């Protein structure tokens, strides 16, 4: 079953009752992450884990379930590609384009992990070594999962006001709806990371806006979307301007914001049709 899960909760929960097992997935996250959450909880059942996550969390069992969910997700992807001639954005894109996506996705992944290190899955798990720098589809999928896990942890810092202001401004600069949504999400994420960096207590008990892209079911499409968000955080003058406005209105000390982590923006390409 699916339903909204509040800030601080994972994207999926396994409720074990007498004679039945119920998996609850967060309806506010993209469908690809709901699928991963379901696979994660299903892995607990397949691996015959005994701990109850609603009472206490066993880190070893959680890591094993994550690895199993990764394997199941990649096998589902292979089966889907074999049964359909419709290819995803990843295989269609040129090698250079995929490399660009991976570069921006990796930057976002590294940034998220630096702010929310508990989402990292690395090190040995009962003889299975989990590499932090895995490549190919497996590496892209693991980055995707950890980015979304980090964003889940940051939900308490999200501000609908920040997102709507960036979205409205993007529309005023003649961006289409999709690009404006990406600008809005990049700005909201950047503001949340800035608050997290300042060790500010979460104040916004809010989920992402209701019109977030919760219908994305393909991991390659979602990875490409997150890569575009990362690029906007890197290069967009509009996002930088909105984050600067947020820093001023939230009394953020100069030089402590997210953009201080990004490359020199004076030499970065401009994304979209934004003003200089």
PDB file of C-alpha atoms in Angstrom:
ATOM      1  CA  UNK A   1       0.000   0.000   0.000  1.00  0.00           C
ATOM      2  CA  UNK A   2       1.091   3.604  -0.550  1.00  0.00           C
ATOM      3  CA  UNK A   3       0.474   6.690   1.554  1.00  0.00           C
ATOM      4  CA  UNK A   4       2.374   9.862   2.500  1.00  0.00           C
ATOM      5  CA  UNK A   5       5.042   9.239   5.139  1.00  0.00           C
ATOM      6  CA  UNK A   6       6.181  12.166   7.217  1.00  0.00           C
ATOM      7  CA  UNK A   7       9.655  13.754   7.516  1.00  0.00           C
ATOM      8  CA  UNK A   8      12.156  11.552   9.311  1.00  0.00           C
ATOM      9  CA  UNK A   9      10.591   8.319   8.070  1.00  0.00           C
ATOM     10  CA  UNK A  10      12.098   6.104   5.361  1.00  0.00           C
ATOM     11  CA  UNK A  11      10.457   5.731   1.959  1.00  0.00           C
ATOM     12  CA  UNK A  12       9.131   2.312   2.961  1.00  0.00           C
ATOM     13  CA  UNK A  13       8.057   0.432   6.082  1.00  0.00           C
ATOM     14  CA  UNK A  14       7.420  -3.258   6.759  1.00  0.00           C
ATOM     15  CA  UNK A  15       4.610  -3.896   9.203  1.00  0.00           C
ATOM     16  CA  UNK A  16       4.573  -7.499  10.359  1.00  0.00           C
ATOM     17  CA  UNK A  17       1.327  -8.580  11.946  1.00  0.00           C
ATOM     18  CA  UNK A  18      -0.070 -11.977  12.913  1.00  0.00           C
ATOM     19  CA  UNK A  19      -0.645 -13.840   9.676  1.00  0.00           C
ATOM     20  CA  UNK A  20       0.244 -10.940   7.351  1.00  0.00           C
ATOM     21  CA  UNK A  21       3.099  -8.719   6.218  1.00  0.00           C
ATOM     22  CA  UNK A  22       2.249  -5.215   4.993  1.00  0.00           C
ATOM     23  CA  UNK A  23       4.675  -3.028   3.032  1.00  0.00           C
ATOM     24  CA  UNK A  24       3.902   0.684   3.105  1.00  0.00           C
ATOM     25  CA  UNK A  25       5.626   2.917   0.513  1.00  0.00           C
ATOM     26  CA  UNK A  26       5.755   6.723   0.561  1.00  0.00           C
ATOM     27  CA  UNK A  27       3.398   8.059  -2.112  1.00  0.00           C
ATOM     28  CA  UNK A  28       5.220  11.430  -2.298  1.00  0.00           C
ATOM     29  CA  UNK A  29       8.513  10.112  -3.711  1.00  0.00           C
ATOM     30  CA  UNK A  30       9.147   9.207  -7.382  1.00  0.00           C
ATOM     31  CA  UNK A  31       7.750   5.821  -8.371  1.00  0.00           C
ATOM     32  CA  UNK A  32      11.237   4.456  -9.006  1.00  0.00           C
ATOM     33  CA  UNK A  33      12.074   5.088  -5.348  1.00  0.00           C
ATOM     34  CA  UNK A  34       8.787   3.599  -4.163  1.00  0.00           C
ATOM     35  CA  UNK A  35       9.746   0.491  -6.107  1.00  0.00           C
ATOM     36  CA  UNK A  36      13.155   0.435  -4.421  1.00  0.00           C
ATOM     37  CA  UNK A  37      11.542   0.865  -1.003  1.00  0.00           C
ATOM     38  CA  UNK A  38       9.225  -2.076  -1.703  1.00  0.00           C
ATOM     39  CA  UNK A  39      12.166  -4.200  -2.899  1.00  0.00           C
ATOM     40  CA  UNK A  40      14.110  -3.252   0.245  1.00  0.00           C
ATOM     41  CA  UNK A  41      11.294  -4.385   2.525  1.00  0.00           C
ATOM     42  CA  UNK A  42      10.716  -7.500   0.414  1.00  0.00           C
ATOM     43  CA  UNK A  43      14.427  -8.306   0.814  1.00  0.00           C
ATOM     44  CA  UNK A  44      13.983  -8.316   4.589  1.00  0.00           C
ATOM     45  CA  UNK A  45      11.368 -11.043   4.147  1.00  0.00           C
ATOM     46  CA  UNK A  46      13.440 -13.040   1.649  1.00  0.00           C
ATOM     47  CA  UNK A  47      16.508 -12.850   3.897  1.00  0.00           C
ATOM     48  CA  UNK A  48      14.371 -13.859   6.892  1.00  0.00           C
ATOM     49  CA  UNK A  49      15.436 -10.888   8.961  1.00  0.00           C
ATOM     50  CA  UNK A  50      13.898 -10.906  12.413  1.00  0.00           C
ATOM     51  CA  UNK A  51      14.356  -7.353  13.738  1.00  0.00           C
ATOM     52  CA  UNK A  52      11.383  -4.972  13.758  1.00  0.00           C
ATOM     53  CA  UNK A  53      12.411  -1.613  12.223  1.00  0.00           C
ATOM     54  CA  UNK A  54       9.448   0.094  13.886  1.00  0.00           C
ATOM     55  CA  UNK A  55      11.075  -0.722  17.245  1.00  0.00           C
ATOM     56  CA  UNK A  56      14.817  -0.755  16.529  1.00  0.00           C
ATOM     57  CA  UNK A  57      17.038  -0.798  13.439  1.00  0.00           C
ATOM     58  CA  UNK A  58      19.721  -3.424  12.859  1.00  0.00           C
ATOM     59  CA  UNK A  59      22.373  -1.677  10.691  1.00  0.00           C
ATOM     60  CA  UNK A  60      23.729  -4.982   9.373  1.00  0.00           C
ATOM     61  CA  UNK A  61      20.297  -6.185   8.257  1.00  0.00           C
ATOM     62  CA  UNK A  62      19.537  -2.798   6.699  1.00  0.00           C
ATOM     63  CA  UNK A  63      22.737  -2.912   4.637  1.00  0.00           C
ATOM     64  CA  UNK A  64      22.031  -6.484   3.520  1.00  0.00           C
ATOM     65  CA  UNK A  65      18.499  -5.488   2.491  1.00  0.00           C
ATOM     66  CA  UNK A  66      19.870  -2.518   0.517  1.00  0.00           C
ATOM     67  CA  UNK A  67      22.293  -4.731  -1.391  1.00  0.00           C
ATOM     68  CA  UNK A  68      19.541  -7.252  -2.143  1.00  0.00           C
ATOM     69  CA  UNK A  69      17.211  -4.453  -3.279  1.00  0.00           C
ATOM     70  CA  UNK A  70      19.909  -3.142  -5.642  1.00  0.00           C
ATOM     71  CA  UNK A  71      20.343  -6.601  -7.163  1.00  0.00           C
ATOM     72  CA  UNK A  72      16.585  -7.116  -7.525  1.00  0.00           C
ATOM     73  CA  UNK A  73      16.138  -3.677  -9.119  1.00  0.00           C
ATOM     74  CA  UNK A  74      18.881  -4.281 -11.668  1.00  0.00           C
ATOM     75  CA  UNK A  75      17.456  -7.711 -12.523  1.00  0.00           C
ATOM     76  CA  UNK A  76      14.035  -6.118 -13.034  1.00  0.00           C
ATOM     77  CA  UNK A  77      15.658  -3.557 -15.331  1.00  0.00           C
ATOM     78  CA  UNK A  78      17.317  -6.291 -17.397  1.00  0.00           C
ATOM     79  CA  UNK A  79      14.029  -8.192 -17.674  1.00  0.00           C
ATOM     80  CA  UNK A  80      12.222  -5.027 -18.734  1.00  0.00           C
ATOM     81  CA  UNK A  81      14.759  -4.266 -21.460  1.00  0.00           C
ATOM     82  CA  UNK A  82      14.596  -7.850 -22.753  1.00  0.00           C
ATOM     83  CA  UNK A  83      10.798  -7.798 -22.931  1.00  0.00           C
ATOM     84  CA  UNK A  84      10.486  -4.445 -24.683  1.00  0.00           C
ATOM     85  CA  UNK A  85      12.110  -2.760 -27.639  1.00  0.00           C
ATOM     86  CA  UNK A  86      11.555   0.611 -26.002  1.00  0.00           C
ATOM     87  CA  UNK A  87      14.891   1.784 -24.691  1.00  0.00           C
ATOM     88  CA  UNK A  88      15.395   4.270 -21.877  1.00  0.00           C
ATOM     89  CA  UNK A  89      17.104   7.645 -21.945  1.00  0.00           C
ATOM     90  CA  UNK A  90      20.389   6.075 -20.789  1.00  0.00           C
ATOM     91  CA  UNK A  91      21.008   3.719 -23.753  1.00  0.00           C
ATOM     92  CA  UNK A  92      19.653   6.283 -26.234  1.00  0.00           C
ATOM     93  CA  UNK A  93      21.934   9.076 -25.081  1.00  0.00           C
ATOM     94  CA  UNK A  94      25.373   9.465 -26.580  1.00  0.00           C
ATOM     95  CA  UNK A  95      28.389   8.310 -24.609  1.00  0.00           C
ATOM     96  CA  UNK A  96      29.384  11.940 -24.013  1.00  0.00           C
ATOM     97  CA  UNK A  97      25.880  12.795 -22.826  1.00  0.00           C
ATOM     98  CA  UNK A  98      25.834   9.863 -20.404  1.00  0.00           C
ATOM     99  CA  UNK A  99      29.259  10.895 -19.100  1.00  0.00           C
ATOM    100  CA  UNK A 100      27.936  14.410 -18.468  1.00  0.00           C
ATOM    101  CA  UNK A 101      24.912  12.998 -16.631  1.00  0.00           C
ATOM    102  CA  UNK A 102      27.157  10.771 -14.518  1.00  0.00           C
ATOM    103  CA  UNK A 103      29.472  13.680 -13.694  1.00  0.00           C
ATOM    104  CA  UNK A 104      26.647  15.866 -12.392  1.00  0.00           C
ATOM    105  CA  UNK A 105      24.929  12.950 -10.658  1.00  0.00           C
ATOM    106  CA  UNK A 106      28.184  12.052  -8.901  1.00  0.00           C
ATOM    107  CA  UNK A 107      28.683  15.663  -7.767  1.00  0.00           C
ATOM    108  CA  UNK A 108      25.196  15.686  -6.259  1.00  0.00           C
ATOM    109  CA  UNK A 109      25.806  12.281  -4.669  1.00  0.00           C
ATOM    110  CA  UNK A 110      29.085  13.427  -3.081  1.00  0.00           C
ATOM    111  CA  UNK A 111      27.437  16.636  -1.860  1.00  0.00           C
ATOM    112  CA  UNK A 112      24.463  14.810  -0.350  1.00  0.00           C
ATOM    113  CA  UNK A 113      26.717  12.266   1.373  1.00  0.00           C
ATOM    114  CA  UNK A 114      28.864  15.039   2.849  1.00  0.00           C
ATOM    115  CA  UNK A 115      25.775  16.553   4.467  1.00  0.00           C
ATOM    116  CA  UNK A 116      23.955  13.303   5.296  1.00  0.00           C
ATOM    117  CA  UNK A 117      26.731  10.689   5.710  1.00  0.00           C
ATOM    118  CA  UNK A 118      24.368   8.102   7.192  1.00  0.00           C
ATOM    119  CA  UNK A 119      22.944   7.372   3.709  1.00  0.00           C
ATOM    120  CA  UNK A 120      26.265   5.929   2.512  1.00  0.00           C
ATOM    121  CA  UNK A 121      26.398   2.196   1.833  1.00  0.00           C
ATOM    122  CA  UNK A 122      30.058   1.185   1.758  1.00  0.00           C
ATOM    123  CA  UNK A 123      32.423  -1.264   3.363  1.00  0.00           C
ATOM    124  CA  UNK A 124      32.114  -5.023   3.963  1.00  0.00           C
ATOM    125  CA  UNK A 125      28.738  -6.665   4.570  1.00  0.00           C
ATOM    126  CA  UNK A 126      29.309 -10.268   5.706  1.00  0.00           C
ATOM    127  CA  UNK A 127      31.978 -10.882   3.116  1.00  0.00           C
ATOM    128  CA  UNK A 128      30.397  -8.737   0.390  1.00  0.00           C
ATOM    129  CA  UNK A 129      32.464  -5.626  -0.298  1.00  0.00           C
ATOM    130  CA  UNK A 130      30.382  -2.596  -1.264  1.00  0.00           C
ATOM    131  CA  UNK A 131      32.551  -0.240  -3.288  1.00  0.00           C
ATOM    132  CA  UNK A 132      31.836   3.477  -2.986  1.00  0.00           C
ATOM    133  CA  UNK A 133      33.019   4.101  -6.541  1.00  0.00           C
ATOM    134  CA  UNK A 134      31.126   1.421  -8.463  1.00  0.00           C
ATOM    135  CA  UNK A 135      30.508   2.236 -12.121  1.00  0.00           C
ATOM    136  CA  UNK A 136      27.955   1.453 -14.815  1.00  0.00           C
ATOM    137  CA  UNK A 137      24.265   0.848 -14.152  1.00  0.00           C
ATOM    138  CA  UNK A 138      24.933  -0.544 -10.689  1.00  0.00           C
ATOM    139  CA  UNK A 139      26.902   2.547  -9.650  1.00  0.00           C
ATOM    140  CA  UNK A 140      24.353   4.934 -11.152  1.00  0.00           C
ATOM    141  CA  UNK A 141      21.502   3.155  -9.403  1.00  0.00           C
ATOM    142  CA  UNK A 142      23.296   3.165  -6.022  1.00  0.00           C
ATOM    143  CA  UNK A 143      23.982   6.906  -6.352  1.00  0.00           C
ATOM    144  CA  UNK A 144      20.346   7.465  -7.255  1.00  0.00           C
ATOM    145  CA  UNK A 145      19.147   5.608  -4.156  1.00  0.00           C
ATOM    146  CA  UNK A 146      21.553   7.379  -1.807  1.00  0.00           C
ATOM    147  CA  UNK A 147      20.664  10.801  -3.240  1.00  0.00           C
ATOM    148  CA  UNK A 148      16.986  10.129  -2.614  1.00  0.00           C
ATOM    149  CA  UNK A 149      17.711   8.769   0.854  1.00  0.00           C
ATOM    150  CA  UNK A 150      19.590  11.989   1.605  1.00  0.00           C
ATOM    151  CA  UNK A 151      16.767  14.105   0.226  1.00  0.00           C
ATOM    152  CA  UNK A 152      14.396  12.139   2.442  1.00  0.00           C
ATOM    153  CA  UNK A 153      16.513  13.078   5.475  1.00  0.00           C
ATOM    154  CA  UNK A 154      16.437  16.731   4.383  1.00  0.00           C
ATOM    155  CA  UNK A 155      12.661  16.974   4.003  1.00  0.00           C
ATOM    156  CA  UNK A 156      12.352  18.762   7.331  1.00  0.00           C
ATOM    157  CA  UNK A 157      14.399  21.630   5.859  1.00  0.00           C
ATOM    158  CA  UNK A 158      12.328  22.004   2.684  1.00  0.00           C
ATOM    159  CA  UNK A 159      10.403  25.229   2.199  1.00  0.00           C
ATOM    160  CA  UNK A 160       7.451  25.418  -0.167  1.00  0.00           C
ATOM    161  CA  UNK A 161       7.828  29.201  -0.157  1.00  0.00           C
ATOM    162  CA  UNK A 162      11.413  28.977  -1.461  1.00  0.00           C
ATOM    163  CA  UNK A 163      10.356  26.498  -4.130  1.00  0.00           C
ATOM    164  CA  UNK A 164       7.346  28.487  -5.339  1.00  0.00           C
ATOM    165  CA  UNK A 165       9.302  31.719  -5.516  1.00  0.00           C
ATOM    166  CA  UNK A 166      11.983  30.101  -7.693  1.00  0.00           C
ATOM    167  CA  UNK A 167       9.328  28.426  -9.840  1.00  0.00           C
ATOM    168  CA  UNK A 168       7.430  31.681 -10.439  1.00  0.00           C
ATOM    169  CA  UNK A 169      10.625  33.532 -11.277  1.00  0.00           C
ATOM    170  CA  UNK A 170      11.674  30.846 -13.773  1.00  0.00           C
ATOM    171  CA  UNK A 171       8.312  31.162 -15.520  1.00  0.00           C
ATOM    172  CA  UNK A 172       8.735  34.942 -15.710  1.00  0.00           C
ATOM    173  CA  UNK A 173      11.998  34.331 -17.596  1.00  0.00           C
ATOM    174  CA  UNK A 174      10.101  32.301 -20.216  1.00  0.00           C
ATOM    175  CA  UNK A 175      11.240  28.855 -19.106  1.00  0.00           C
ATOM    176  CA  UNK A 176       8.871  26.021 -19.847  1.00  0.00           C
ATOM    177  CA  UNK A 177       7.044  24.281 -17.019  1.00  0.00           C
ATOM    178  CA  UNK A 178       9.442  21.315 -16.807  1.00  0.00           C
ATOM    179  CA  UNK A 179      12.559  23.487 -16.636  1.00  0.00           C
ATOM    180  CA  UNK A 180      10.908  25.780 -14.075  1.00  0.00           C
ATOM    181  CA  UNK A 181      10.141  22.738 -11.918  1.00  0.00           C
ATOM    182  CA  UNK A 182      13.795  21.677 -12.056  1.00  0.00           C
ATOM    183  CA  UNK A 183      14.930  25.195 -11.108  1.00  0.00           C
ATOM    184  CA  UNK A 184      12.471  25.187  -8.209  1.00  0.00           C
ATOM    185  CA  UNK A 185      13.628  21.796  -6.948  1.00  0.00           C
ATOM    186  CA  UNK A 186      17.308  22.744  -7.265  1.00  0.00           C
ATOM    187  CA  UNK A 187      16.688  25.936  -5.289  1.00  0.00           C
ATOM    188  CA  UNK A 188      14.694  24.155  -2.596  1.00  0.00           C
ATOM    189  CA  UNK A 189      17.381  21.479  -2.251  1.00  0.00           C
ATOM    190  CA  UNK A 190      20.150  24.090  -2.143  1.00  0.00           C
ATOM    191  CA  UNK A 191      18.365  26.011   0.605  1.00  0.00           C
ATOM    192  CA  UNK A 192      17.836  22.808   2.603  1.00  0.00           C
ATOM    193  CA  UNK A 193      21.526  21.903   2.305  1.00  0.00           C
ATOM    194  CA  UNK A 194      22.501  25.411   3.421  1.00  0.00           C
ATOM    195  CA  UNK A 195      20.342  25.075   6.549  1.00  0.00           C
ATOM    196  CA  UNK A 196      21.757  21.599   7.213  1.00  0.00           C
ATOM    197  CA  UNK A 197      25.296  22.939   6.896  1.00  0.00           C
ATOM    198  CA  UNK A 198      24.524  25.600   9.510  1.00  0.00           C
ATOM    199  CA  UNK A 199      23.222  22.880  11.864  1.00  0.00           C
ATOM    200  CA  UNK A 200      19.867  24.629  12.028  1.00  0.00           C
ATOM    201  CA  UNK A 201      17.108  22.498  13.529  1.00  0.00           C
ATOM    202  CA  UNK A 202      14.509  21.462  10.927  1.00  0.00           C
ATOM    203  CA  UNK A 203      11.526  23.789  11.059  1.00  0.00           C
ATOM    204  CA  UNK A 204       9.491  22.857   7.986  1.00  0.00           C
ATOM    205  CA  UNK A 205       7.437  19.724   8.613  1.00  0.00           C
ATOM    206  CA  UNK A 206       6.626  19.611   4.913  1.00  0.00           C
ATOM    207  CA  UNK A 207       6.883  17.087   2.115  1.00  0.00           C
ATOM    208  CA  UNK A 208       7.824  18.247  -1.397  1.00  0.00           C
ATOM    209  CA  UNK A 209       5.115  20.057  -3.364  1.00  0.00           C
ATOM    210  CA  UNK A 210       2.211  17.929  -4.539  1.00  0.00           C
ATOM    211  CA  UNK A 211       3.211  18.397  -8.187  1.00  0.00           C
ATOM    212  CA  UNK A 212       6.650  16.809  -7.755  1.00  0.00           C
ATOM    213  CA  UNK A 213       7.367  14.175 -10.439  1.00  0.00           C
ATOM    214  CA  UNK A 214       6.140  11.134  -8.503  1.00  0.00           C
ATOM    215  CA  UNK A 215       5.273   9.219 -11.704  1.00  0.00           C
ATOM    216  CA  UNK A 216       8.845   8.548 -12.892  1.00  0.00           C
ATOM    217  CA  UNK A 217       9.208   4.771 -12.965  1.00  0.00           C
ATOM    218  CA  UNK A 218      12.526   4.363 -14.802  1.00  0.00           C
ATOM    219  CA  UNK A 219      15.821   4.680 -12.910  1.00  0.00           C
ATOM    220  CA  UNK A 220      17.703   6.054 -15.931  1.00  0.00           C
ATOM    221  CA  UNK A 221      15.124   8.814 -16.438  1.00  0.00           C
ATOM    222  CA  UNK A 222      15.236   9.729 -12.746  1.00  0.00           C
ATOM    223  CA  UNK A 223      19.053   9.738 -12.749  1.00  0.00           C
ATOM    224  CA  UNK A 224      18.993  12.084 -15.758  1.00  0.00           C
ATOM    225  CA  UNK A 225      16.500  14.373 -13.988  1.00  0.00           C
ATOM    226  CA  UNK A 226      18.665  14.522 -10.861  1.00  0.00           C
ATOM    227  CA  UNK A 227      21.724  15.217 -13.020  1.00  0.00           C
ATOM    228  CA  UNK A 228      19.900  18.231 -14.508  1.00  0.00           C
ATOM    229  CA  UNK A 229      19.088  19.457 -10.992  1.00  0.00           C
ATOM    230  CA  UNK A 230      22.744  19.095 -10.013  1.00  0.00           C
ATOM    231  CA  UNK A 231      23.805  21.046 -13.100  1.00  0.00           C
ATOM    232  CA  UNK A 232      21.411  23.853 -12.178  1.00  0.00           C
ATOM    233  CA  UNK A 233      22.907  23.961  -8.678  1.00  0.00           C
ATOM    234  CA  UNK A 234      26.332  24.252 -10.332  1.00  0.00           C
ATOM    235  CA  UNK A 235      25.690  26.703 -13.131  1.00  0.00           C
ATOM    236  CA  UNK A 236      22.345  28.481 -12.978  1.00  0.00           C
ATOM    237  CA  UNK A 237      22.518  32.218 -12.202  1.00  0.00           C
ATOM    238  CA  UNK A 238      18.823  32.109 -11.361  1.00  0.00           C
ATOM    239  CA  UNK A 239      19.306  29.386  -8.747  1.00  0.00           C
ATOM    240  CA  UNK A 240      22.360  31.192  -7.375  1.00  0.00           C
ATOM    241  CA  UNK A 241      20.357  34.417  -7.125  1.00  0.00           C
ATOM    242  CA  UNK A 242      17.486  32.720  -5.311  1.00  0.00           C
ATOM    243  CA  UNK A 243      19.895  31.032  -2.892  1.00  0.00           C
ATOM    244  CA  UNK A 244      21.583  34.361  -2.243  1.00  0.00           C
ATOM    245  CA  UNK A 245      18.181  35.878  -1.493  1.00  0.00           C
ATOM    246  CA  UNK A 246      17.419  32.963   0.824  1.00  0.00           C
ATOM    247  CA  UNK A 247      20.776  33.427   2.585  1.00  0.00           C
ATOM    248  CA  UNK A 248      20.029  37.118   3.153  1.00  0.00           C
ATOM    249  CA  UNK A 249      16.501  36.563   4.454  1.00  0.00           C
ATOM    250  CA  UNK A 250      17.570  33.704   6.727  1.00  0.00           C
ATOM    251  CA  UNK A 251      20.520  35.662   8.140  1.00  0.00           C
ATOM    252  CA  UNK A 252      23.009  33.121   6.802  1.00  0.00           C
ATOM    253  CA  UNK A 253      26.667  34.023   7.460  1.00  0.00           C
ATOM    254  CA  UNK A 254      28.474  34.955   4.271  1.00  0.00           C
ATOM    255  CA  UNK A 255      30.475  32.155   2.689  1.00  0.00           C
ATOM    256  CA  UNK A 256      28.686  29.293   4.449  1.00  0.00           C
ATOM    257  CA  UNK A 257      26.155  28.459   1.749  1.00  0.00           C
ATOM    258  CA  UNK A 258      25.979  25.576  -0.660  1.00  0.00           C
ATOM    259  CA  UNK A 259      27.291  27.583  -3.603  1.00  0.00           C
ATOM    260  CA  UNK A 260      30.699  27.891  -1.926  1.00  0.00           C
ATOM    261  CA  UNK A 261      31.100  24.165  -2.727  1.00  0.00           C
ATOM    262  CA  UNK A 262      30.417  24.590  -6.424  1.00  0.00           C
ATOM    263  CA  UNK A 263      33.003  25.310  -9.135  1.00  0.00           C
ATOM    264  CA  UNK A 264      33.782  28.895 -10.130  1.00  0.00           C
ATOM    265  CA  UNK A 265      30.499  30.079 -11.587  1.00  0.00           C
ATOM    266  CA  UNK A 266      32.030  32.886 -13.634  1.00  0.00           C
ATOM    267  CA  UNK A 267      33.448  30.262 -16.001  1.00  0.00           C
ATOM    268  CA  UNK A 268      30.485  27.859 -15.888  1.00  0.00           C
ATOM    269  CA  UNK A 269      28.033  27.564 -18.779  1.00  0.00           C
ATOM    270  CA  UNK A 270      24.613  29.129 -18.322  1.00  0.00           C
ATOM    271  CA  UNK A 271      21.702  26.671 -18.218  1.00  0.00           C
ATOM    272  CA  UNK A 272      18.409  27.416 -19.963  1.00  0.00           C
ATOM    273  CA  UNK A 273      17.377  30.928 -20.963  1.00  0.00           C
ATOM    274  CA  UNK A 274      18.303  32.611 -17.711  1.00  0.00           C
ATOM    275  CA  UNK A 275      19.469  36.232 -17.412  1.00  0.00           C
ATOM    276  CA  UNK A 276      23.140  36.939 -16.894  1.00  0.00           C
TER     277      UNK A 276
END
